Amino acid sequence: MTALETVIGLEVHVELGTKTKIFCSCAAEFGAPPNSHVCPVCLGSPGALPVLNEQALALGIRAALALNCSVPAQSKFDRKNYFYPDSPKAYQISQYDEPIGQHGFIEIAVGGEKKRIGITRVHLEEDAGKLSHSPYGDVSFVDLNRVGIPLIEIVSEPDIRSAEEARLYLEEIRSILQYCLVSECRMEEGSLRCDANISLRPAGQREFGTKTEIKNMNSFRNVQRGLEYEQERQTGILARGENIAQQTLRWDEATGTTLVMRSKEDAHDYRYFPDPDLPRIVLSAAYIDARRGEIPELPTQMRERFEREYGLPAYDAGVLTASRGLAEYFDQTAQRVRDPKSASNWIMGELLAYLKAAMLEIDEIQVTPFALADLIRLIEDGTISAKIAKTLLKDMLDSGKDAKTLIADQGLIQISDEGELRAIALRVLAANPKSVDDYRAGKEKALGSLVGQMMKETRGKANPQIVNRVILELIAGGE
Amino acid sequence: MDFFSSLLELHAGLLKREATASELADLSLQRIATLDDRVHAFLHVSANCVAAAAQKTETVIGRESILDGIPYALKDNMCTRGIETTCASHILKGYIPPYSATVAERLDDAGAVLVGKLNMDEFAMGSSTENSGFFPTRNPWDLERVPGGSSGGAAAAVAAGMVPFALGSDTGGSIRQPAAFCGVVGLKPSYGLVSRFGLVAFASSLDQIGPLTHTVEDAAIVLQAIAGKDERDSTSANIQAPDYRAALTGDVRGLRIGIASEYFGPSVESGVRDAVTKAIALLEQLGATVSPISLPHTEYALSAYYLIAPAEASSNLARYDGVRYGVRAADAGNLLDMYQKTRSTGFGSEVKRRILIGTYALSSGYYDDYYKRAQQVRTLIRQDFLDAFESVDVIVSPTAPTTAFRLGEKVHDPLTMYLSDICTIPVNLAGLPAISVPCGIIDGLPVGLQMIGRMFDEQTLLRAAHAYEQAAGMAPLRPALAMGVKA
Amino acid sequence: MSLSRKDVLHVATLARLHVTDAEQEELAQELSRILAYAAQLNTLDLVASLAGVEVTSHMSVSSMVTRPDAQGESLPPEVVLANAPDAEEQQFRVPAVLEG
């Protein structure tokens, strides 16, 4: 049997970070009491009419441009008609044949190689309400707060060839949109959602195989797991000589399997037509240029710059550009220290560990990039040791005070006075004759023990380089 | 003073303290009490409107609004906060809107006093008001005849002098045709001139709210109060309404009037044809010039309309699903069953027929042949008018091919009923303003003259209609039913 | 153009309308007549003259009507739910929706 190739396309929904809903002035807010952000427009009240939120349009266009789409001068809204209790008008205002963005792409790094994934289209639409179900299974409940939250849908070309690529694509989409301040893209809160189409075909064949659509993969990990599972499932079916059924499937995280939601026969007929309540969107070149001007340096560009300008390893550059906040934090720190790699080490090490433990975002901590740079410079000019600096950073994060204040408060300035260190060293050597003998007998490790004792005596304040030299001199001199 | 007096006369009477606003509201209630058990124009009467009027006069006295203290009624497809709004449909029985339509707010701001909500064809689908889910309205000129539709309640209430003016809505002739049948003035403004916010949608690209009054001047006064940009309706035009009353100069010398043979086809009854021809001759006497024009795509207008309007309606009426408001069928098992039973029992047969047609026209495989083609035809029809308005200022035609027909005469033949809208439908497809003014009475039934104007040129339209009305000397028309009534 | 009973049933299901067997037959005839009339749009002369003609889907003379991203008033939840045929705990209640 010939090798099979996996073909995946993703449909990603992203909530836009506006204050209000796309077609009315209700707050676009997560987690409010049920039906508390609802007006006649959200309620689908007879006679209520939609009016487009200018910021939703602007963010949508910015996103389309950041995803390298062409943005046509004109587009329009259409109605997508279907009955469902979460859809108060029984149609969703969406865009059908004239989306705001088309023919875009992003690049992902697969095994060190750059790969381009095409983006078919980006369109604006409104979100639906939220359904919950009674534990007895007899009734469901409808909360309309989410109705009308602005969304963009990003449809990829079927260019993705593995579950891992799908995850990488999704992560890249997330960081681009986060960088552009289009969306917070929190999958766990549903502000980023992903459906996938997946099919298999014999390697080299042009025609696509029969695809299935998978929904409900609500984390990056689950996107990869769900697609890996489905790829295996389809491989198994084809290996048995059977045919894939065109179906919509639901990823079930608990069992790690996909379940059938509906078959092709139930396919919807959405009866799209232009929404007569919303005039066509007409964009001037100046408007589109202005949106383009809002796009900051994107993660890929920033990664490359960090490697080029700061000489960072690719790994560091990747970790530090995972979010725009972190990347800017590093950028500002690195500009103020002698060795940017040390800034990278401090941020990737101490700082990220702290953020993870405290469950904080980088913009929520008390230590500014300037304060961290000051701390690193104190190490670089020998004022404090790296060990002291670690303790200091913890104090800084807890208290919000800067390094110099804390050093003054705690008397932590490094002892670099050779005379003072020599006196302490004489005491340490006298108290540890065995270590001295061991070192003389060729046990290099014994030196470490002696240095450790020095540090203990000075509560870590001794300048380690000088301590090393002084001890070696004294041992050599005592022979 | 009664409700055949002009709005200016009523206003003057209020200023001179010959009557108070609450007395006018009370008069309206009395007229309704006396006449409406025969006419059936009202679905809802606000008994507390007298008290509301008293309060209002106190707070607004001294303002210069002509509508201060004037009673009026709304077709029941305009939302009124706290007052039941049903669109004459069982599916909305008991529905109390949480907000008011922009037009209701504007009239309220102008000081007008709402006395009630008017019967109509269910969801404005019909030409006779026989499609009301509750009861048919009767023509005050002949109670065995229909008042036209869908704003039949509005036309009948004004014609019978129950209120001095009312607002209706016009999707394919629903203001003008009942105005013609009931002998009143009906104005459909340009699409976008009057906000649709709060107007329960039938066909969103065609619907427009307008006044029904006894005179053209009254229509101009009411239009003034309701026209103009509304931030809540994206299709509302960003234009400042001019002074419409100032346009009523009575002078039509040099006005170029176009006559399109397409509107005088064989379906036009000879009596109607004669009355309209006489009206045109009168306009000519007044100094207007008359020339033939051609609107060659008129023959396709009806087909296009009966695809576009149901298509939009099928989507607009999908929201009546028994979830958030309205009546839910009681005995439903699962969700699908609930939807189907609710909608099948809640909607009347004409509404269901149009939903099915519209759903079909939009469904996959038929969209290009029906909906899309209809929208292209619409472009041609607009172009026909644009071409015609190169050489004329106003186009004149009958409003309807016949006078009011008998109840039950056409109700079982939807297609024939649709055909009675042939003169009014092209106007909606093109979004133009048009007015119907009475131009004669045949066998005791009024005939309507339709005038069509350029987009947003209500001024010229009203000037022509007003000059004709003054010269013809017919307004206001008073049906026999309303004559013996003492207030 | 004529509609079969099956067509009527399909369209009715899309529109969430229940039609009885008797209604199916009647509607098939009625709708067929209306569509036959509408089919004049598919006459060859007209179709030919429509080539390249733009559609008029919007009557509006305005384009790009937007509102600022500023919060306005929402309705109190009790008003949102005031017309609901069935509600519980500040939510609309409906017969069970099966996942899908």
Short mmCIF file of C-alpha atoms in Angstrom, two decimals, chain B residues 3 5-15 20-22 24-25 52-53 56-57 60-74 102-115 163-167 211-227 244-245:
data_model
loop_
_atom_site.label_atom_id
_atom_site.label_comp_id
_atom_site.label_asym_id
_atom_site.label_seq_id
_atom_site.Cartn_x
_atom_site.Cartn_y
_atom_site.Cartn_z
CA PHE B 3 -60.95 64.82 12.42
CA SER B 5 -60.35 69.33 9.92
CA SER B 6 -56.80 69.89 8.73
CA LEU B 7 -53.93 69.54 11.16
CA LEU B 8 -53.36 73.30 11.00
CA GLU B 9 -56.99 73.92 11.95
CA LEU B 10 -56.74 71.48 14.84
CA HIS B 11 -53.51 73.12 15.92
CA ALA B 12 -55.09 76.58 15.76
CA GLY B 13 -58.06 75.32 17.75
CA LEU B 14 -55.73 74.00 20.45
CA LEU B 15 -53.83 77.29 20.56
CA THR B 20 -57.72 70.77 24.76
CA ALA B 21 -55.46 67.87 23.83
CA SER B 22 -57.33 65.58 26.20
CA LEU B 24 -59.21 65.68 21.19
CA ALA B 25 -58.00 62.34 22.53
CA ALA B 52 -51.53 61.07 28.60
CA ALA B 53 -52.74 63.93 26.42
CA LYS B 56 -48.52 66.22 27.51
CA THR B 57 -50.29 69.52 26.85
CA VAL B 60 -45.32 70.99 25.85
CA ILE B 61 -47.56 74.02 25.83
CA GLY B 62 -45.98 77.01 24.20
CA ARG B 63 -43.98 74.94 21.74
CA GLU B 64 -44.51 75.49 18.07
CA SER B 65 -45.04 71.88 17.05
CA ILE B 66 -48.14 71.59 14.91
CA LEU B 67 -48.62 68.03 16.17
CA ASP B 68 -48.75 69.04 19.83
CA GLY B 69 -51.82 67.45 21.32
CA ILE B 70 -52.97 65.86 18.05
CA PRO B 71 -54.22 62.26 18.36
CA TYR B 72 -52.95 59.65 15.93
CA ALA B 73 -52.68 55.90 15.49
CA LEU B 74 -49.99 53.52 14.29
CA THR B 102 -38.06 55.84 16.04
CA VAL B 103 -41.19 57.19 14.34
CA ALA B 104 -43.21 56.68 17.53
CA GLU B 105 -40.54 58.49 19.53
CA ARG B 106 -40.41 61.35 17.07
CA LEU B 107 -44.17 61.81 17.06
CA ASP B 108 -44.15 61.61 20.82
CA ASP B 109 -41.45 64.30 20.91
CA ALA B 110 -43.59 66.41 18.58
CA GLY B 111 -46.40 66.17 21.10
CA ALA B 112 -48.73 63.86 19.18
CA VAL B 113 -50.90 61.53 21.24
CA LEU B 114 -51.05 57.83 20.40
CA VAL B 115 -54.61 56.51 20.71
CA VAL B 163 -57.98 59.90 14.02
CA PRO B 164 -56.72 62.87 11.99
CA PHE B 165 -53.70 60.95 10.79
CA ALA B 166 -52.02 57.58 11.01
CA LEU B 167 -48.74 56.00 10.02
CA PRO B 211 -48.35 59.03 6.70
CA LEU B 212 -52.02 58.58 5.83
CA THR B 213 -53.91 61.86 6.07
CA HIS B 214 -56.83 63.77 4.60
CA THR B 215 -54.73 66.31 2.73
CA VAL B 216 -51.34 66.67 1.11
CA GLU B 217 -50.51 69.49 3.50
CA ASP B 218 -51.18 67.17 6.46
CA ALA B 219 -48.95 64.55 4.87
CA ALA B 220 -46.17 67.17 4.57
CA ILE B 221 -46.58 68.13 8.24
CA VAL B 222 -46.40 64.53 9.45
CA LEU B 223 -43.49 63.72 7.14
CA GLN B 224 -41.62 66.69 8.58
CA ALA B 225 -41.93 65.21 12.05
CA ILE B 226 -40.74 61.69 11.16
CA ALA B 227 -38.16 62.25 8.39
CA TYR B 244 -41.92 70.31 3.10
CA ARG B 245 -44.80 72.66 3.83
#
